[in-house]
CSV table of C-alpha atoms and ligand atoms in Angstrom, one decimal:
chain,number,residue,atom,x,y,z
A,28,MET,CA,10.8,2.9,-46.5
A,29,ARG,CA,12.0,4.6,-43.4
A,30,ILE,CA,9.8,7.1,-41.8
A,31,LEU,CA,10.1,9.4,-39.0
A,32,PHE,CA,6.3,10.1,-37.6
A,33,VAL,CA,6.8,13.5,-35.3
A,34,THR,CA,4.2,14.0,-32.7
A,35,SER,CA,3.2,15.7,-30.1
A,36,GLU,CA,1.0,12.9,-28.2
A,37,ALA,CA,0.6,9.1,-29.0
A,38,PHE,CA,-2.1,6.8,-27.1
A,39,PRO,CA,-1.4,4.7,-24.6
A,40,LEU,CA,1.7,6.7,-23.7
A,41,ILE,CA,-0.2,10.0,-23.3
A,42,LYS,CA,-3.5,11.4,-24.7
A,43,THR,CA,-5.2,14.5,-25.4
A,44,GLY,CA,-7.6,14.0,-28.8
A,45,GLY,CA,-7.6,12.3,-31.5
A,46,LEU,CA,-4.2,13.0,-32.7
A,47,ALA,CA,-3.1,10.6,-30.1
A,48,ASP,CA,-5.0,7.9,-31.4
A,49,VAL,CA,-4.0,8.4,-34.8
A,50,SER,CA,-0.1,8.4,-33.7
A,51,GLY,CA,-0.9,5.2,-31.7
A,52,SER,CA,-2.5,3.3,-34.7
A,53,LEU,CA,-1.4,4.7,-38.2
A,54,PRO,CA,2.6,3.7,-37.5
A,55,ALA,CA,1.8,0.6,-36.4
A,56,ALA,CA,-0.4,0.0,-39.5
A,57,LEU,CA,2.3,1.1,-41.5
A,58,ARG,CA,4.9,-1.4,-39.9
A,59,ALA,CA,2.3,-4.2,-40.7
A,60,LEU,CA,2.7,-3.0,-44.6
A,61,ASN,CA,6.6,-3.2,-44.0
A,62,ALA,CA,7.6,0.5,-43.7
A,63,ASP,CA,10.4,0.9,-41.2
A,64,VAL,CA,8.7,3.9,-38.9
A,65,ARG,CA,10.0,5.2,-35.6
A,66,ILE,CA,8.1,7.9,-33.7
A,67,LEU,CA,9.6,11.0,-32.3
A,68,ILE,CA,7.7,12.5,-29.2
A,69,PRO,CA,8.5,14.8,-26.5
A,70,GLY,CA,10.0,12.9,-23.4
A,71,TYR,CA,6.9,13.9,-21.0
A,72,PRO,CA,7.2,11.9,-17.7
A,73,ALA,CA,4.5,9.5,-19.2
A,74,VAL,CA,6.5,8.9,-22.0
A,75,LEU,CA,9.4,8.0,-20.2
A,76,LYS,CA,7.7,5.7,-17.5
A,77,ASN,CA,5.5,4.2,-20.3
A,78,LEU,CA,8.0,3.2,-23.1
A,79,VAL,CA,9.3,-0.3,-23.0
A,80,ASN,CA,12.7,-1.5,-23.5
A,81,LEU,CA,13.9,2.0,-23.0
A,82,GLU,CA,17.6,2.9,-23.7
A,83,PRO,CA,20.1,5.8,-24.4
A,84,LEU,CA,20.3,6.7,-28.0
A,85,CYS,CA,22.4,9.5,-28.3
A,86,SER,CA,23.0,13.5,-27.3
A,87,ILE,CA,21.8,16.1,-29.8
A,88,GLU,CA,23.1,19.5,-29.6
A,89,ASN,CA,22.8,22.9,-31.0
A,90,LEU,CA,19.2,22.8,-30.0
A,91,PRO,CA,17.4,26.3,-29.3
A,92,VAL,CA,17.4,27.7,-25.8
A,93,VAL,CA,18.1,24.5,-24.0
A,94,GLY,CA,21.6,23.8,-26.2
A,95,ARG,CA,21.5,20.2,-25.7
A,96,ALA,CA,19.1,17.1,-25.3
A,97,GLU,CA,19.3,13.0,-24.7
A,98,LEU,CA,17.5,11.3,-27.1
A,99,ARG,CA,16.2,7.6,-25.8
A,100,ILE,CA,14.7,5.0,-27.8
A,101,GLY,CA,12.3,2.4,-26.6
A,102,ASN,CA,9.2,0.5,-27.7
A,103,MET,CA,5.1,1.1,-27.9
A,104,PRO,CA,4.0,-1.1,-24.7
A,105,ASP,CA,1.1,-2.7,-27.1
A,106,THR,CA,2.2,-2.5,-31.0
A,107,GLY,CA,6.1,-2.6,-30.3
A,108,VAL,CA,6.5,0.3,-32.7
A,109,PRO,CA,9.9,1.8,-32.0
A,110,VAL,CA,9.7,5.3,-30.3
A,111,ILE,CA,12.5,8.2,-30.0
A,112,ALA,CA,11.6,10.2,-26.8
A,113,ILE,CA,13.5,13.6,-26.0
A,114,ASP,CA,14.4,13.4,-22.8
A,115,CYS,CA,14.5,16.8,-21.7
A,116,PRO,CA,13.4,17.7,-18.3
A,117,THR,CA,13.6,21.6,-18.6
A,118,LEU,CA,11.0,21.4,-21.6
A,119,TYR,CA,8.9,18.4,-20.8
A,120,GLU,CA,9.2,17.2,-17.2
A,121,ARG,CA,5.9,18.8,-15.9
A,122,ASP,CA,2.8,17.7,-14.0
A,123,SER,CA,-0.6,18.5,-16.0
A,124,GLY,CA,-1.3,17.9,-19.7
A,125,PRO,CA,1.6,18.2,-22.8
A,126,TYR,CA,0.1,21.7,-23.6
A,127,ILE,CA,-1.6,23.4,-20.6
A,128,ASN,CA,-0.9,23.7,-16.9
A,129,SER,CA,-3.0,22.4,-14.1
A,130,LEU,CA,-4.9,26.0,-14.2
A,131,GLY,CA,-5.5,25.4,-17.7
A,132,PHE,CA,-3.6,27.9,-19.3
A,133,ASP,CA,-1.1,27.0,-22.3
A,134,TRP,CA,2.7,26.3,-20.9
A,135,GLU,CA,4.2,29.9,-21.7
A,136,ASP,CA,7.3,28.1,-23.4
A,137,ASN,CA,5.1,26.1,-25.8
A,138,PRO,CA,7.2,27.2,-29.0
A,139,ILE,CA,10.3,26.4,-27.2
A,140,ARG,CA,9.2,23.3,-26.4
A,141,PHE,CA,8.0,22.5,-29.7
A,142,GLY,CA,10.1,24.2,-31.7
A,143,VAL,CA,12.7,21.7,-30.4
A,144,LEU,CA,10.4,18.7,-31.0
A,145,SER,CA,10.5,20.3,-35.0
A,146,LYS,CA,14.4,20.9,-34.6
A,147,VAL,CA,15.0,17.5,-33.4
A,148,ALA,CA,13.1,16.1,-36.4
A,149,ALA,CA,15.1,18.2,-38.8
A,150,THR,CA,18.2,16.9,-37.3
A,151,LEU,CA,17.6,13.3,-37.5
A,152,SER,CA,16.9,13.8,-40.9
A,153,ALA,CA,19.9,15.9,-42.3
A,154,THR,CA,23.7,14.9,-43.1
A,155,GLY,CA,25.6,14.5,-39.9
A,156,SER,CA,22.7,13.5,-37.9
A,157,PRO,CA,23.8,12.0,-34.7
A,158,VAL,CA,21.7,8.5,-35.5
A,159,LYS,CA,24.0,7.2,-38.4
A,160,ASP,CA,22.5,4.0,-39.2
A,161,TRP,CA,19.0,5.2,-39.3
A,162,MET,CA,18.2,8.4,-41.4
A,163,PRO,CA,14.2,8.8,-42.4
A,164,ASP,CA,13.2,8.8,-46.0
A,165,ILE,CA,10.3,10.6,-45.4
A,166,VAL,CA,9.5,12.8,-42.3
A,167,HIS,CA,5.9,12.4,-41.1
A,168,CYS,CA,4.7,16.0,-39.2
A,169,ASN,CA,1.6,15.9,-37.5
A,170,ASP,CA,-0.4,19.7,-36.6
A,171,TRP,CA,1.3,22.9,-35.5
A,172,GLN,CA,3.4,21.4,-32.8
A,173,SER,CA,5.9,19.5,-35.4
A,174,GLY,CA,5.0,22.4,-38.2
A,175,LEU,CA,8.1,23.8,-38.2
A,176,THR,CA,10.2,20.9,-38.9
A,177,PRO,CA,9.8,21.3,-43.1
A,178,ALA,CA,11.1,24.7,-42.3
A,179,TYR,CA,14.4,23.7,-40.4
A,180,MET,CA,14.5,21.0,-43.3
A,181,LYS,CA,14.5,23.6,-46.2
A,182,LEU,CA,16.3,26.4,-44.3
A,183,SER,CA,19.0,24.9,-42.5
A,184,HIS,CA,19.1,21.2,-42.5
A,185,PRO,CA,19.7,19.9,-45.9
A,186,THR,CA,18.4,16.5,-46.6
A,187,THR,CA,17.6,14.4,-49.0
A,188,ALA,CA,14.5,13.2,-47.3
A,189,LYS,CA,11.2,14.6,-47.7
A,190,SER,CA,8.5,16.2,-45.6
A,191,VAL,CA,4.8,15.2,-45.0
A,192,LEU,CA,2.8,17.5,-43.0
A,193,SER,CA,-0.8,16.0,-41.6
A,194,ILE,CA,-3.4,18.6,-40.8
A,195,HIS,CA,-5.9,16.9,-38.1
A,196,ASN,CA,-7.0,20.5,-37.0
A,197,LEU,CA,-6.9,23.6,-38.5
A,198,ALA,CA,-8.0,25.6,-36.0
A,199,PHE,CA,-4.9,25.4,-34.1
A,200,GLN,CA,-2.0,27.2,-35.6
A,201,GLY,CA,0.4,27.5,-33.1
A,202,CYS,CA,0.9,31.7,-33.5
A,203,TYR,CA,3.4,33.4,-31.2
A,204,ASP,CA,5.7,36.8,-31.1
A,205,ALA,CA,8.1,37.2,-34.2
A,206,SER,CA,11.1,37.0,-32.1
A,207,MET,CA,10.3,33.3,-31.5
A,208,VAL,CA,11.5,33.4,-34.9
A,209,GLU,CA,15.6,33.7,-33.5
A,210,ARG,CA,14.8,32.7,-30.5
A,211,LEU,CA,14.1,29.1,-32.4
A,212,SER,CA,17.5,29.6,-34.6
A,213,LEU,CA,15.4,30.1,-38.2
A,214,PRO,CA,16.7,32.4,-40.4
A,215,ARG,CA,15.3,36.2,-40.1
A,216,SER,CA,14.9,35.9,-43.8
A,217,SER,CA,12.1,33.6,-43.4
A,218,PHE,CA,9.9,35.9,-41.7
A,219,GLN,CA,7.8,36.5,-44.4
A,220,VAL,CA,4.4,36.2,-46.4
A,221,ASN,CA,6.8,33.6,-48.4
A,222,GLY,CA,7.6,32.2,-45.2
A,223,LEU,CA,6.9,31.9,-41.8
A,224,GLU,CA,4.9,35.3,-41.1
A,225,TYR,CA,1.4,35.0,-40.6
A,226,TYR,CA,-0.2,38.4,-40.2
A,227,GLY,CA,2.6,39.9,-37.9
A,228,GLN,CA,3.3,36.4,-36.0
A,229,LEU,CA,5.5,33.4,-36.5
A,230,SER,CA,3.0,30.5,-37.2
A,231,PHE,CA,4.3,26.8,-36.8
A,232,LEU,CA,1.2,25.4,-38.9
A,233,LYS,CA,2.0,27.9,-41.6
A,234,GLY,CA,5.8,27.1,-41.6
A,235,GLY,CA,4.5,23.4,-42.2
A,236,VAL,CA,1.9,24.4,-45.1
A,237,PHE,CA,4.6,26.5,-46.5
A,238,TYR,CA,7.5,24.4,-46.6
A,239,ALA,CA,6.3,20.7,-46.5
A,240,ASP,CA,6.9,18.8,-49.1
A,241,ALA,CA,3.4,17.2,-49.5
A,242,LEU,CA,0.3,17.9,-47.3
A,243,THR,CA,-2.6,15.9,-46.0
A,244,THR,CA,-5.8,16.3,-44.1
A,245,VAL,CA,-7.3,13.3,-42.3
A,246,SER,CA,-10.6,13.2,-44.4
A,247,PRO,CA,-11.0,13.8,-48.1
A,248,THR,CA,-14.4,16.7,-47.3
A,249,TYR,CA,-11.8,18.8,-45.0
A,250,ALA,CA,-9.0,18.9,-47.5
A,251,GLU,CA,-11.6,20.7,-49.4
A,252,GLU,CA,-13.2,22.3,-46.6
A,253,ILE,CA,-9.7,24.3,-45.5
A,254,GLN,CA,-9.7,25.8,-48.8
A,255,THR,CA,-12.8,28.0,-48.0
A,256,ALA,CA,-13.0,31.4,-46.0
A,257,GLU,CA,-15.5,29.5,-43.8
A,258,TYR,CA,-13.2,26.4,-42.6
A,259,GLY,CA,-9.9,28.1,-43.5
A,260,PHE,CA,-9.1,30.0,-40.4
A,261,GLY,CA,-7.5,32.8,-42.3
A,262,MET,CA,-4.9,30.3,-44.3
A,263,GLN,CA,-7.2,29.2,-47.1
A,264,GLY,CA,-5.4,31.7,-49.4
A,265,LEU,CA,-2.2,29.7,-49.2
A,266,LEU,CA,-4.1,26.0,-48.9
A,267,ASP,CA,-5.9,27.1,-51.8
A,268,LEU,CA,-2.6,28.1,-53.6
A,269,ARG,CA,-1.5,24.5,-52.9
A,270,GLY,CA,-4.9,22.9,-53.2
A,271,HIS,CA,-4.0,20.2,-55.7
A,272,GLU,CA,-1.8,19.1,-53.7
A,273,ILE,CA,-3.5,18.6,-50.2
A,274,LYS,CA,-4.5,15.1,-50.1
A,275,GLY,CA,-7.6,13.8,-47.7
A,276,ILE,CA,-6.6,10.4,-46.1
A,277,LEU,CA,-9.6,9.2,-43.7
A,278,ASN,CA,-8.5,8.4,-40.6
A,279,GLY,CA,-8.9,4.4,-39.7
A,280,ILE,CA,-9.3,3.5,-35.8
A,281,ASP,CA,-7.4,0.8,-33.9
A,282,THR,CA,-9.6,-2.4,-34.2
A,283,ASN,CA,-8.1,-4.0,-31.4
A,284,GLU,CA,-8.1,-1.2,-28.7
A,285,TRP,CA,-11.8,-0.8,-29.8
A,286,ASN,CA,-13.5,-4.2,-30.1
A,287,PRO,CA,-16.6,-4.9,-29.1
A,288,GLU,CA,-15.8,-8.7,-29.3
A,289,THR,CA,-12.8,-8.1,-26.7
A,290,ASP,CA,-13.1,-4.7,-25.1
A,291,PRO,CA,-12.2,-5.1,-21.3
A,292,HIS,CA,-13.9,-2.1,-20.4
A,293,LEU,CA,-17.4,-3.5,-20.9
A,294,ALA,CA,-20.0,-5.4,-19.0
A,295,LYS,CA,-20.1,-7.9,-21.5
A,296,ASN,CA,-18.5,-8.5,-24.9
A,297,TYR,CA,-20.6,-8.6,-28.3
A,298,SER,CA,-20.5,-8.9,-32.1
A,299,ASP,CA,-22.3,-8.1,-35.0
A,300,THR,CA,-23.8,-11.4,-35.2
A,301,SER,CA,-24.7,-11.7,-31.5
A,302,ILE,CA,-25.5,-8.2,-30.2
A,303,SER,CA,-27.6,-8.7,-26.9
A,304,GLY,CA,-24.5,-8.4,-24.9
A,305,LYS,CA,-24.9,-4.1,-26.0
A,306,LYS,CA,-28.0,-4.3,-23.7
A,307,ALA,CA,-26.0,-5.6,-20.5
A,308,VAL,CA,-23.5,-2.4,-21.3
A,309,LYS,CA,-26.5,-0.3,-21.2
A,310,ALA,CA,-27.6,-1.3,-18.3
A,311,ALA,CA,-24.5,-1.2,-16.5
A,312,LEU,CA,-24.0,2.0,-17.8
A,313,GLN,CA,-27.3,3.2,-16.6
A,314,LYS,CA,-26.7,1.8,-13.3
A,315,GLN,CA,-23.2,3.5,-12.8
A,316,PHE,CA,-24.4,6.7,-14.1
A,317,GLY,CA,-26.9,6.7,-11.7
A,318,LEU,CA,-29.8,6.8,-14.3
A,319,GLN,CA,-33.2,4.7,-14.7
A,320,ILE,CA,-32.2,1.5,-15.4
A,321,ASP,CA,-35.0,1.3,-18.3
A,322,ALA,CA,-34.0,-1.3,-21.6
A,323,ASN,CA,-36.4,0.7,-23.4
A,324,ALA,CA,-35.4,4.2,-22.7
A,325,PRO,CA,-32.8,5.5,-25.8
A,326,LEU,CA,-30.1,6.6,-24.1
A,327,LEU,CA,-28.0,9.5,-26.0
A,328,GLY,CA,-24.1,9.9,-25.4
A,329,VAL,CA,-21.2,12.4,-25.9
A,330,VAL,CA,-17.7,11.9,-25.2
A,331,SER,CA,-16.3,15.0,-26.0
A,332,ARG,CA,-14.1,18.0,-25.9
A,333,LEU,CA,-16.7,20.5,-24.5
A,334,THR,CA,-15.7,23.2,-26.8
A,335,TYR,CA,-17.4,25.8,-29.5
A,336,GLN,CA,-16.1,23.3,-32.4
A,337,LYS,CA,-18.1,20.6,-31.1
A,338,GLY,CA,-21.6,22.3,-31.4
A,339,LEU,CA,-22.8,20.8,-28.2
A,340,ASP,CA,-24.1,24.1,-27.0
A,341,LEU,CA,-27.1,23.1,-29.8
A,342,PHE,CA,-27.7,19.7,-27.8
A,343,VAL,CA,-27.9,21.5,-24.6
A,344,GLU,CA,-31.0,23.3,-25.8
A,345,THR,CA,-32.6,20.1,-27.4
A,346,ILE,CA,-32.4,18.2,-23.9
A,347,PRO,CA,-35.4,19.7,-22.1
A,348,SER,CA,-37.6,18.5,-25.1
A,349,LEU,CA,-36.0,14.9,-25.1
A,350,ILE,CA,-36.8,14.7,-21.8
A,351,THR,CA,-40.3,15.0,-22.6
A,352,LYS,CA,-40.1,12.2,-24.9
A,353,GLY,CA,-38.5,10.1,-22.3
A,354,ALA,CA,-34.9,10.0,-23.6
A,355,GLN,CA,-31.7,9.6,-21.0
A,356,ILE,CA,-28.6,11.5,-22.0
A,357,ALA,CA,-25.1,10.3,-20.6
A,358,VAL,CA,-21.9,12.9,-21.2
A,359,LEU,CA,-18.1,12.6,-20.6
A,360,GLY,CA,-16.0,15.7,-21.5
A,361,SER,CA,-14.2,19.0,-20.1
A,362,GLY,CA,-13.5,22.1,-21.5
A,363,GLU,CA,-15.2,25.4,-21.5
A,364,ALA,CA,-17.0,26.6,-18.3
A,365,GLU,CA,-20.1,27.7,-19.9
A,366,LEU,CA,-20.8,24.6,-21.3
A,367,GLU,CA,-19.5,22.2,-18.9
A,368,ASN,CA,-22.1,24.1,-16.2
A,369,SER,CA,-24.8,23.7,-18.7
A,370,PHE,CA,-24.6,20.2,-19.0
A,371,LYS,CA,-24.5,19.7,-15.0
A,372,ALA,CA,-27.1,22.1,-14.6
A,373,LEU,CA,-29.3,19.8,-16.5
A,374,ALA,CA,-27.9,16.5,-14.7
A,375,ALA,CA,-29.4,18.4,-11.6
A,376,GLN,CA,-32.5,19.4,-12.6
A,377,TYR,CA,-33.1,15.8,-14.5
A,378,PRO,CA,-30.9,13.3,-12.3
A,379,SER,CA,-32.9,9.7,-13.4
A,380,GLN,CA,-32.3,11.2,-17.0
A,381,VAL,CA,-29.2,13.1,-17.5
A,382,ALA,CA,-25.9,12.3,-16.2
A,383,VAL,CA,-22.6,14.1,-16.7
A,384,THR,CA,-18.9,13.1,-15.9
A,385,ILE,CA,-16.5,16.0,-16.3
A,386,GLY,CA,-13.1,15.1,-17.0
A,387,TYR,CA,-11.3,12.8,-19.4
A,388,ASN,CA,-11.9,8.9,-18.5
A,389,GLU,CA,-10.6,6.2,-20.9
A,390,PRO,CA,-12.5,3.4,-19.7
A,391,LEU,CA,-15.8,5.1,-19.6
A,392,SER,CA,-15.5,6.6,-22.8
A,393,HIS,CA,-15.6,2.9,-24.2
A,394,GLN,CA,-18.6,2.2,-22.0
A,395,ILE,CA,-20.4,5.1,-23.6
A,396,MET,CA,-19.5,4.7,-27.2
A,397,SER,CA,-21.0,0.9,-26.8
A,398,GLY,CA,-23.6,1.2,-24.0
A,399,VAL,CA,-25.6,4.1,-25.5
A,400,ASP,CA,-27.9,4.0,-28.6
A,401,MET,CA,-27.4,7.0,-30.3
A,402,PHE,CA,-23.9,9.2,-30.1
A,403,ILE,CA,-24.3,12.9,-30.8
A,404,MET,CA,-22.2,14.6,-32.4
A,405,PRO,CA,-23.1,18.2,-33.7
A,406,SER,CA,-19.7,19.6,-34.8
A,407,ARG,CA,-19.1,23.0,-36.5
A,408,PHE,CA,-16.3,21.6,-38.2
A,409,GLU,CA,-14.8,18.1,-38.0
A,410,PRO,CA,-11.4,17.4,-39.3
A,411,CYS,CA,-11.9,13.7,-39.2
A,412,GLY,CA,-14.0,13.0,-35.6
A,413,LEU,CA,-12.8,9.6,-34.0
A,414,ASN,CA,-15.9,8.9,-32.0
A,415,GLN,CA,-18.2,8.2,-34.8
A,416,LEU,CA,-16.0,5.6,-36.3
A,417,TYR,CA,-15.7,4.3,-32.4
A,418,GLY,CA,-19.6,4.0,-32.7
A,419,LEU,CA,-19.9,2.3,-36.2
A,420,ARG,CA,-17.8,-0.1,-34.7
A,421,TYR,CA,-19.7,-0.9,-31.5
A,422,GLY,CA,-23.3,-0.6,-33.7
A,423,THR,CA,-24.1,2.9,-32.0
A,424,PRO,CA,-25.5,5.1,-34.9
A,425,SER,CA,-24.3,8.7,-34.6
A,426,VAL,CA,-26.5,11.9,-35.3
A,427,VAL,CA,-23.7,14.1,-37.0
A,428,THR,CA,-23.5,17.5,-39.3
A,429,GLN,CA,-22.5,17.0,-42.3
A,430,THR,CA,-19.1,18.1,-42.5
A,431,GLY,CA,-15.4,17.2,-42.6
A,432,GLY,CA,-14.7,13.4,-41.6
A,433,LEU,CA,-18.5,12.8,-40.6
A,434,ALA,CA,-19.5,13.6,-44.1
A,435,ASP,CA,-17.1,11.0,-45.4
A,436,SER,CA,-17.7,8.1,-42.9
A,437,ILE,CA,-21.7,8.3,-41.8
A,438,THR,CA,-24.6,7.5,-44.1
A,439,ASP,CA,-27.8,9.3,-43.8
A,440,THR,CA,-30.4,6.9,-43.0
A,441,ASN,CA,-33.5,7.0,-45.5
A,442,THR,CA,-35.5,4.3,-47.6
A,443,LEU,CA,-32.8,4.2,-50.3
A,444,THR,CA,-29.7,3.8,-48.1
A,445,LEU,CA,-31.5,1.3,-46.2
A,446,ALA,CA,-32.5,-0.7,-49.3
A,447,ASP,CA,-29.0,-0.5,-50.6
A,448,GLY,CA,-27.6,-1.9,-46.9
A,449,THR,CA,-25.7,1.5,-46.8
A,450,ALA,CA,-27.7,3.3,-44.2
A,451,THR,CA,-25.3,4.1,-40.9
A,452,GLY,CA,-26.6,7.3,-38.8
A,453,PHE,CA,-28.5,10.1,-39.0
A,454,LYS,CA,-27.1,13.6,-40.8
A,455,MET,CA,-28.0,17.3,-39.9
A,456,THR,CA,-29.2,19.0,-42.9
A,457,GLU,CA,-27.5,22.4,-41.3
A,458,VAL,CA,-25.6,23.3,-37.9
A,459,THR,CA,-28.7,24.5,-35.8
A,460,THR,CA,-30.6,23.6,-33.1
A,461,HIS,CA,-33.8,22.6,-35.0
A,462,ALA,CA,-31.8,20.6,-37.7
A,463,LEU,CA,-30.1,18.6,-34.8
A,464,SER,CA,-33.7,18.1,-33.2
A,465,VAL,CA,-35.0,16.7,-36.4
A,466,ALA,CA,-32.0,14.5,-36.7
A,467,ILE,CA,-32.4,13.0,-33.3
A,468,SER,CA,-36.3,12.7,-33.4
A,469,LEU,CA,-35.7,10.9,-36.8
A,470,GLY,CA,-33.3,8.7,-35.3
A,471,LEU,CA,-35.6,8.0,-32.3
A,472,ALA,CA,-38.0,7.0,-34.6
A,473,TYR,CA,-36.0,4.5,-36.3
A,474,TYR,CA,-35.0,3.1,-32.9
A,475,GLN,CA,-38.8,2.1,-31.9
A,476,ASP,CA,-38.5,-0.2,-35.1
A,477,ALA,CA,-36.3,-2.8,-33.8
A,478,LYS,CA,-36.1,-4.6,-36.8
A,479,THR,CA,-34.8,-1.7,-38.9
A,480,TRP,CA,-32.3,-0.6,-36.3
A,481,ARG,CA,-30.5,-3.7,-36.2
A,482,LYS,CA,-30.1,-3.3,-39.7
A,483,ILE,CA,-28.8,0.0,-39.2
A,484,GLN,CA,-26.4,-1.5,-36.6
A,485,ARG,CA,-25.4,-4.3,-38.7
A,486,ASN,CA,-24.2,-2.2,-41.8
A,487,ALA,CA,-22.1,0.1,-39.1
A,488,MET,CA,-20.4,-3.0,-37.3
A,489,ASN,CA,-19.7,-4.6,-40.9
A,490,ILE,CA,-17.8,-1.3,-42.2
A,491,ASP,CA,-14.0,-1.7,-42.6
A,492,ILE,CA,-12.9,1.0,-40.5
A,493,SER,CA,-9.7,-0.7,-39.7
A,494,TRP,CA,-6.2,1.5,-41.0
A,495,LYS,CA,-5.6,-1.2,-43.4
A,496,HIS,CA,-6.6,0.9,-46.4
A,497,SER,CA,-5.6,4.5,-45.2
A,498,ALA,CA,-2.2,3.4,-44.0
A,499,GLN,CA,-1.6,2.0,-47.6
A,500,SER,CA,-3.0,5.3,-48.8
A,501,TYR,CA,-0.2,7.3,-46.7
A,502,LEU,CA,2.9,4.8,-48.1
A,503,ASP,CA,1.8,5.7,-51.5
A,504,LEU,CA,1.8,9.3,-51.2
A,505,TYR,CA,4.9,8.9,-49.2
A,506,THR,CA,6.2,6.8,-52.5
A,507,THR,CA,5.0,9.8,-55.2
A,508,VAL,CA,6.6,12.1,-52.7
A,509,LEU,CA,9.8,10.5,-52.6
A,510,ALA,CA,9.4,10.1,-57.1
A,511,ASN,CA,8.9,14.0,-57.0
B,602,LIG,P1,-10.8,16.2,-31.2
B,602,LIG,O1,-9.2,15.4,-31.1
B,602,LIG,O2,-11.0,17.2,-31.9
B,602,LIG,O3,-10.5,16.1,-29.9
B,602,LIG,P2,-11.6,13.6,-32.5
B,602,LIG,O4,-13.1,12.9,-32.6
B,602,LIG,O5,-10.8,13.1,-33.0
B,602,LIG,O6,-11.9,15.1,-31.6
B,602,LIG,O7,-11.1,12.5,-30.8
B,602,LIG,C1,-11.2,12.4,-29.5
B,602,LIG,C2,-10.7,11.6,-28.8
B,602,LIG,O8,-10.6,11.8,-27.4
B,602,LIG,C3,-11.5,10.3,-29.2
B,602,LIG,O9,-10.6,9.4,-29.0
B,602,LIG,C4,-12.5,10.5,-27.9
B,602,LIG,O10,-12.9,9.1,-27.5
B,602,LIG,C5,-11.4,10.8,-26.9
B,602,LIG,N1,-12.0,11.9,-25.8
B,602,LIG,C6,-12.6,13.2,-25.8
B,602,LIG,N2,-13.0,13.6,-24.8
B,602,LIG,C7,-12.5,12.9,-23.6
B,602,LIG,C8,-12.9,12.0,-22.2
B,602,LIG,N3,-13.4,13.2,-21.7
B,602,LIG,N4,-12.6,11.1,-21.9
B,602,LIG,C9,-12.0,10.4,-22.4
B,602,LIG,N5,-11.5,10.2,-24.2
B,602,LIG,C10,-12.2,11.3,-24.3
């Protein structure tokens, strides 16, 4: 089976969040199951620089606004997965992130940048594709950035290939002025409720949701949640109509990249049978962060975008009382100024107990996931969430809300789950400061009981969170879609 995996970011080339982790690891897992996968990604400078064996593939014509672009093909540096990069300097040769400029604002031409990504994907799947010897059977799109691909495939690029759209986060919908419909060479007739129109605007994500042959979300619970007004961000009506077709497949993780036994970022490596190295990682983290080096002080960690979604404002409110209990806090993240400032103020107030690094730092994220005793993730919604999965792998139990992938991947600790060996973390009963305090306090109580804590860690580390099962679920889905 040939699969074109269309994405706007992929680790280790370029990453802003979980989509990159999935795009870096799922295609490799599909390849291990004998699927013939190619990734399609914009040729940002970091992509063109880091791909190996990069060579010209073909030119592609009739693109909106820019007319023409060159396609290059290379391989992922670590997994060898083939990657097609769209080399179009006018659109992608920029400093700063893939979506925002150095001042933190969206690039104004994002609809063109990702409209072109979508159009190239559709062109490569259609009769008349400039790549004659490799036609995909499945075009797997991800989030709004490639959301127009299924629309192009249905409206202007006839193909026998089928499209699958994975929703990694419904909060980002790619909504733009209606004039973009014509600028992106989409038929004007498609701008209607049964098409691309979304409350008077063009929505890339809605285009995908409406036209894709199959829809997935990154966890089973999120597939249910997005059909409700609370989590549907206005799209629940359409999602509800297609509800029976939405398949929730829980993300796996790259178990080579995230492996406590071999992780080069850790002061000491360790395993589920010999976990003492975790103490050394904690001590190194305390030292690096300027916290008091104390093996017995419970250390709580955060690695996150600092946004409303992540519920970390609730954590900020609990920190003063945690300090009185002798806890320490290590935070890595960036995002909303108010949240950044709240964490910075707490670090200034309690320098030996609270440490904050504002920014993006891959090695430090590994050190925190491994070195802290508990990971804090009180998300208001969480399509899948990856850090709680990394926590499982590193023997770091998480405190989570009962939503999306957090609900699907963490089992609350209580007498029953301790007895049957499934306890892996702590679940808040609701999304409030009080519920977070209660869940953390419960975690701290278990933490004082070393034997039970060790049991929870072992339960977590023994769960298979590799892509093996989920990649097979995607292959099964592709097979079903092709059969239909
Ligand atoms: P989201 O995609 O909503 O941001 P996920 O939990 O799905 O959340 O994935 C976030 C990914 O980004 C994880 O791999 C996490 O470790 C990483 N990450 C988030 N913030 C940072 C940061 N400041 N530095 C390094 N890695 C980060």
